[in-house]
XYZ file of C-alpha atoms in Angstrom:
394
model
C 0.011 0.064 0.166
C 1.585 3.690 -1.358
C 1.079 6.615 0.382
C -0.251 8.050 -3.193
C -3.864 6.783 -2.351
C -3.539 9.777 0.617
C -2.481 12.655 -2.594
C -5.487 11.329 -4.212
C -7.744 11.935 -1.254
C -6.372 15.208 -1.271
C -6.411 16.289 -4.356
C -10.353 15.317 -4.381
C -11.374 16.935 -0.947
C -8.704 19.314 -0.398
C -5.330 18.374 -2.057
C -2.818 17.448 -0.507
C 0.642 16.322 -1.786
C 2.227 14.179 -4.550
C 4.948 13.430 -6.572
C 9.024 13.817 -5.386
C 12.061 13.886 -7.041
C 14.766 11.527 -7.425
C 18.341 12.333 -7.417
C 21.751 10.881 -7.930
C 25.261 12.274 -7.947
C 26.994 11.268 -10.958
C 30.149 12.550 -13.524
C 28.576 14.343 -16.543
C 29.436 17.766 -17.678
C 26.725 20.678 -18.163
C 25.609 20.819 -21.503
C 22.491 23.766 -22.372
C 19.267 21.896 -23.301
C 16.603 23.541 -22.297
C 12.781 23.917 -23.402
C 10.705 26.546 -22.443
C 10.218 28.271 -19.182
C 7.363 29.090 -17.097
C 5.839 32.014 -17.323
C 6.534 35.114 -14.497
C 3.786 36.669 -12.749
C 4.612 40.080 -11.328
C 6.852 40.038 -8.132
C 4.820 41.924 -5.420
C 5.834 45.692 -5.129
C 9.010 46.156 -2.576
C 10.378 49.221 -1.618
C 13.963 47.919 -1.826
C 15.514 44.912 -4.404
C 17.049 42.430 -2.751
C 20.474 41.116 -4.350
C 20.894 37.199 -3.865
C 22.522 36.963 -0.207
C 24.983 34.018 -1.199
C 26.566 32.544 -4.599
C 25.167 29.290 -5.142
C 28.225 26.631 -5.180
C 29.139 24.518 -8.160
C 26.354 22.060 -9.352
C 26.914 18.670 -8.257
C 26.123 16.027 -10.592
C 22.344 15.026 -9.978
C 19.901 12.566 -11.629
C 16.064 13.754 -11.635
C 14.377 9.920 -11.380
C 10.511 8.920 -12.094
C 8.462 5.699 -11.967
C 5.571 4.265 -13.302
C 4.563 0.622 -13.446
C 7.264 -0.879 -11.966
C 9.660 0.911 -14.540
C 12.406 3.597 -13.127
C 14.251 5.946 -15.094
C 17.050 9.021 -14.049
C 17.208 12.243 -16.139
C 20.520 13.798 -15.816
C 19.307 17.684 -14.614
C 22.368 19.212 -16.518
C 22.084 17.601 -19.811
C 18.451 15.950 -20.185
C 19.692 12.222 -20.809
C 17.904 9.669 -19.273
C 18.883 5.808 -18.189
C 17.117 2.805 -16.743
C 17.319 2.321 -12.777
C 17.194 -0.742 -10.676
C 17.040 -4.098 -11.453
C 14.201 -5.597 -13.601
C 11.426 -6.817 -11.850
C 11.557 -4.822 -8.784
C 9.475 -2.065 -7.928
C 10.008 0.544 -4.611
C 8.016 -0.199 -2.040
C 5.754 2.957 -1.372
C 7.574 5.084 -3.662
C 6.512 8.772 -2.381
C 7.622 7.785 0.759
C 11.656 8.597 0.788
C 13.376 11.900 1.856
C 16.137 13.442 0.387
C 19.533 11.557 -0.248
C 18.911 7.812 1.524
C 21.160 5.399 1.429
C 19.242 2.389 0.854
C 15.909 1.579 -1.144
C 12.572 -1.401 0.050
C 12.136 -2.762 -3.341
C 8.909 -5.492 -3.690
C 8.853 -8.835 -5.638
C 6.832 -11.652 -5.595
C 5.325 -11.023 -2.450
C 8.830 -10.502 -0.816
C 11.076 -7.199 0.560
C 14.366 -6.300 -0.429
C 16.725 -3.560 0.706
C 18.927 -2.524 -1.844
C 21.828 -1.120 -1.038
C 22.370 2.195 -3.433
C 26.339 2.384 -2.998
C 27.077 -1.190 -3.580
C 23.689 -2.155 -5.552
C 23.157 -5.123 -3.698
C 19.823 -6.714 -2.980
C 18.945 -8.713 0.483
C 15.637 -10.227 1.364
C 14.129 -8.424 4.696
C 13.085 -11.316 5.950
C 15.555 -13.620 8.226
C 14.327 -17.291 7.644
C 14.231 -17.758 4.008
C 11.678 -20.696 4.639
C 9.269 -18.153 5.868
C 6.442 -16.334 3.512
C 6.977 -13.000 4.753
C 4.026 -11.975 3.069
C 0.362 -13.348 2.066
C -1.256 -12.278 -1.312
C -4.120 -10.919 1.151
C -1.909 -8.342 3.077
C -0.601 -4.966 2.329
C 2.370 -2.974 2.988
C 2.835 0.506 3.678
C 6.753 1.539 4.448
C 8.013 4.251 6.299
C 11.029 5.058 5.949
C 12.979 7.309 9.013
C 13.464 10.917 8.087
C 15.720 10.960 10.554
C 18.115 7.913 10.043
C 18.370 6.727 6.355
C 19.081 3.103 6.925
C 15.978 2.519 9.650
C 12.578 1.343 8.701
C 9.311 0.732 10.186
C 7.245 -1.938 7.924
C 3.612 -1.989 8.932
C 1.993 -4.785 7.545
C -2.259 -5.150 7.378
C -5.231 -6.664 5.639
C -8.073 -5.160 5.648
C -11.614 -5.565 5.364
C -12.990 -6.216 1.422
C -16.115 -4.725 1.347
C -15.200 -1.596 3.106
C -12.493 -0.998 0.761
C -15.210 -1.025 -2.422
C -17.675 0.920 -0.382
C -14.800 3.367 0.936
C -14.454 4.698 -2.148
C -11.047 7.160 -1.226
C -11.100 6.901 2.616
C -9.204 4.911 4.489
C -10.775 1.366 5.033
C -11.088 -0.581 8.693
C -7.913 -2.630 9.204
C -9.003 -6.282 10.529
C -5.404 -7.440 11.226
C -2.123 -5.668 11.666
C 1.739 -6.541 12.294
C 4.567 -4.289 11.861
C 8.555 -4.202 12.675
C 11.435 -2.549 12.667
C 14.095 -2.792 10.349
C 17.917 -1.655 9.837
C 19.011 -2.327 6.734
C 22.971 -1.634 7.189
C 22.932 -4.291 10.374
C 20.286 -6.276 8.010
C 18.277 -6.944 11.106
C 14.560 -7.155 11.266
C 12.716 -6.976 14.715
C 8.842 -6.972 15.857
C 7.317 -3.613 16.817
C 4.705 -2.502 18.680
C 1.004 -2.187 16.962
C 0.731 1.766 16.265
C -3.442 2.439 16.024
C -2.545 6.001 15.082
C -0.908 4.758 11.346
C -3.679 2.832 10.678
C -6.051 6.123 10.452
C -3.606 9.287 10.512
C -1.103 10.223 7.784
C 2.208 9.290 9.661
C 5.833 9.690 9.405
C 8.572 7.497 11.207
C 11.163 9.109 13.518
C 13.538 6.092 14.470
C 16.079 8.086 16.361
C 13.906 9.717 18.671
C 11.758 6.346 18.680
C 8.422 8.023 17.223
C 6.031 8.660 14.696
C 4.466 11.777 13.906
C 0.817 11.470 13.007
C -1.902 14.546 11.738
C -5.456 14.240 10.437
C -5.860 13.760 6.586
C -8.332 12.087 4.020
C -11.336 13.295 1.776
C -13.051 16.742 3.197
C -10.068 18.125 4.767
C -7.017 17.220 2.691
C -4.372 17.217 5.677
C -4.819 19.301 8.681
C -3.045 20.167 12.119
C -2.569 18.995 14.527
C 0.627 17.587 13.981
C 1.052 14.958 16.842
C 4.267 12.889 18.223
C 3.554 9.478 19.257
C 6.208 7.543 21.293
C 6.564 3.974 20.019
C 7.560 2.808 23.445
C 5.002 3.812 25.835
C 2.153 5.982 23.268
C 2.347 8.961 25.134
C 0.743 11.889 22.768
C 2.199 15.332 22.191
C 0.920 18.223 20.171
C 4.075 19.891 18.609
C 1.878 22.138 16.469
C -1.168 23.226 16.983
C -4.388 24.836 15.630
C -4.220 27.359 18.881
C -1.105 28.555 17.215
C -3.110 29.830 14.854
C -5.457 31.315 16.673
C -7.925 28.269 16.146
C -9.596 25.997 18.225
C -9.375 22.104 17.800
C -13.142 22.319 16.088
C -11.603 23.839 13.106
C -9.951 20.965 11.615
C -8.709 20.954 8.415
C -8.399 25.084 8.368
C -4.532 24.592 8.194
C -2.469 22.090 6.335
C 0.209 20.022 7.189
C 3.089 18.896 4.595
C 6.615 17.448 4.667
C 9.279 18.017 2.947
C 12.960 16.300 2.808
C 12.440 15.232 7.098
C 10.781 18.896 7.694
C 7.110 19.816 8.444
C 5.193 22.736 7.993
C 1.958 23.980 9.058
C 0.052 26.501 6.404
C -3.385 28.395 6.746
C -5.142 27.492 4.040
C -7.240 30.561 3.745
C -4.380 32.748 3.044
C -1.524 31.917 5.843
C -0.116 34.889 8.387
C 1.982 32.857 8.872
C 4.157 29.416 8.136
C 5.406 27.468 10.816
C 8.092 24.961 10.174
C 9.295 22.066 12.553
C 12.420 19.652 12.394
C 11.812 16.811 14.318
C 15.749 15.824 14.135
C 16.162 16.816 17.968
C 14.191 14.625 20.620
C 12.635 18.195 21.852
C 11.856 19.220 17.857
C 12.801 22.671 16.641
C 10.148 24.628 15.428
C 10.702 28.122 13.691
C 7.791 30.577 12.679
C 7.857 32.773 9.630
C 5.501 35.778 9.343
C 3.933 36.581 5.898
C 3.894 40.577 5.441
C 0.400 41.846 4.232
C 2.301 42.726 1.035
C 2.731 39.423 0.171
C -0.133 37.633 2.062
C -2.302 38.236 -1.452
C 0.063 36.623 -3.627
C -0.275 32.910 -1.476
C -2.853 30.662 -3.552
C -4.137 27.444 -1.713
C -0.895 25.192 -0.336
C -0.206 22.078 -2.000
C 3.382 21.492 -1.241
C 6.153 23.943 0.084
C 9.573 23.991 0.709
C 12.271 25.877 2.290
C 15.900 26.684 1.502
C 17.491 28.446 4.220
C 20.711 29.391 2.216
C 18.788 31.341 -0.328
C 16.497 32.697 2.741
C 13.438 31.365 0.255
C 10.149 29.298 1.124
C 8.264 28.092 -1.700
C 4.395 27.718 -1.755
C 3.025 25.182 -4.671
C -0.754 25.840 -5.862
C -2.556 24.853 -8.297
C -0.788 26.475 -11.233
C 2.004 28.319 -9.849
C 4.750 28.269 -7.794
C 5.836 31.119 -5.133
C 8.851 31.832 -3.779
C 9.105 34.167 -1.026
C 12.474 35.517 0.613
C 12.273 35.747 4.651
C 14.875 38.499 6.193
C 16.839 37.234 9.461
C 14.089 38.048 11.800
C 11.918 35.271 10.154
C 9.516 38.017 8.362
C 8.296 37.394 5.339
C 8.649 40.418 2.915
C 8.456 39.957 -0.723
C 7.637 37.442 -3.723
C 7.785 36.096 -7.076
C 5.263 33.768 -8.467
C 6.267 31.040 -11.327
C 3.029 30.319 -13.678
C 3.184 26.607 -14.313
C -0.012 24.256 -15.517
C -1.161 21.715 -12.692
C 1.602 21.817 -9.784
C -0.508 21.147 -7.325
C 0.302 17.545 -7.701
C 4.569 17.675 -7.277
C 6.465 17.418 -4.284
C 8.713 20.843 -4.329
C 12.607 19.493 -3.433
C 15.442 22.077 -2.745
C 18.874 21.712 -2.371
C 21.894 23.998 -1.988
C 20.314 27.106 -3.166
C 18.743 25.112 -5.864
C 14.420 24.254 -6.261
C 13.462 20.657 -8.199
C 10.245 19.710 -9.692
C 8.367 18.250 -12.309
C 5.817 20.241 -14.167
C 3.070 19.434 -16.496
C 5.472 17.932 -19.333
C 8.787 19.952 -18.491
C 11.332 18.861 -15.369
C 12.980 22.495 -14.202
C 16.046 24.223 -11.937
C 15.326 27.230 -10.264
C 18.110 29.260 -8.757
C 16.506 30.535 -5.327
C 19.084 32.784 -5.316
C 17.856 35.065 -8.324
C 14.547 33.044 -8.427
C 15.191 32.338 -12.221
C 14.850 29.092 -14.341
C 18.162 27.615 -14.757
C 17.151 24.663 -17.157
C 13.851 23.513 -18.012
C 13.614 19.891 -20.157
C 10.687 18.389 -21.976
C 9.010 15.264 -21.024
C 6.772 13.801 -18.176
C 7.900 10.224 -17.543
C 5.956 9.228 -14.607
C 5.553 9.545 -11.061
C 8.691 10.625 -9.067
C 10.136 9.425 -5.964
C 12.875 11.553 -4.493
C 15.984 13.213 -4.328
C 19.816 10.835 -3.842
C 23.135 11.241 -4.167
C 26.079 8.582 -4.061
């Protein structure tokens, strides 16, 4: 079972997010092979014109990977050249769930799961007893790559009530039974894990470093929503880490503030034209949370937020609307004071990935590289080759 159903829910009810980018470090020289750039909407007026606050480092050799129906390709973002990727016959389990630069992937084939080492290209079955069938034909897998440790995974296996699946349409059907495992890909260690009912009914991300999940409401009618809750795996303790009250709302206002995740960070944005953006970094046991205040000048430019990203180096927050990307500059006090809109058809269903001052994303029929120091398009490549995965470096 993959994350994409949640995306479909959110697009119908109040679109959540989808897609992703898949990047790999390699050795290729840059060749100019761009196509048409997105049109530029007017920037918000500003009493000053900000100059780039830093110089971009030389761009690493990066690949943009996509997968559809078990076929995976990599596109060199400097040349536009593509090549096949992954062993034939294997699919990436929950391909939309990976943060940037993983070291392992979990692949599936014939009701079995395999860890795939991206450094040495080796495959190993996840199960420790070769004589045991790990998955039954009536079971679904939801894989949670850790957002804090690249080689840790939470494997959640469950069965659903088939009639409920048919009746629910895009909803979350009841779970009849489930079992869970911790998996350490480096040590190739599989261990039984507690079953957490929260992840059967909520959107969730796994934080192995601090032995917890982050959960938030999602589904048809609300898209995604606060509160964002940290749930201890060991003792089941629940702590609200971003609340509706922080946006001046009550617990009855579920659906008013969306939750997005990108590259291991969580974002909370008001769906009605947010006065602020809250960004939470879960790496520490006590999560670090920053609040960015949107000026009245910029606020009218914000469309319904389908996806969110940030580049601290470029002091830029990106909000993906239905047909545009809004770039917003913040100062040293986290005040957002100017913006620029890039019009691009049907970008709402795509992840935003940022790395070292650049943004990479897939438009309707273009792959694009944006310089976030200058807010200009560096490169565009034609072609839409399927669903995105995430950002990789080898």
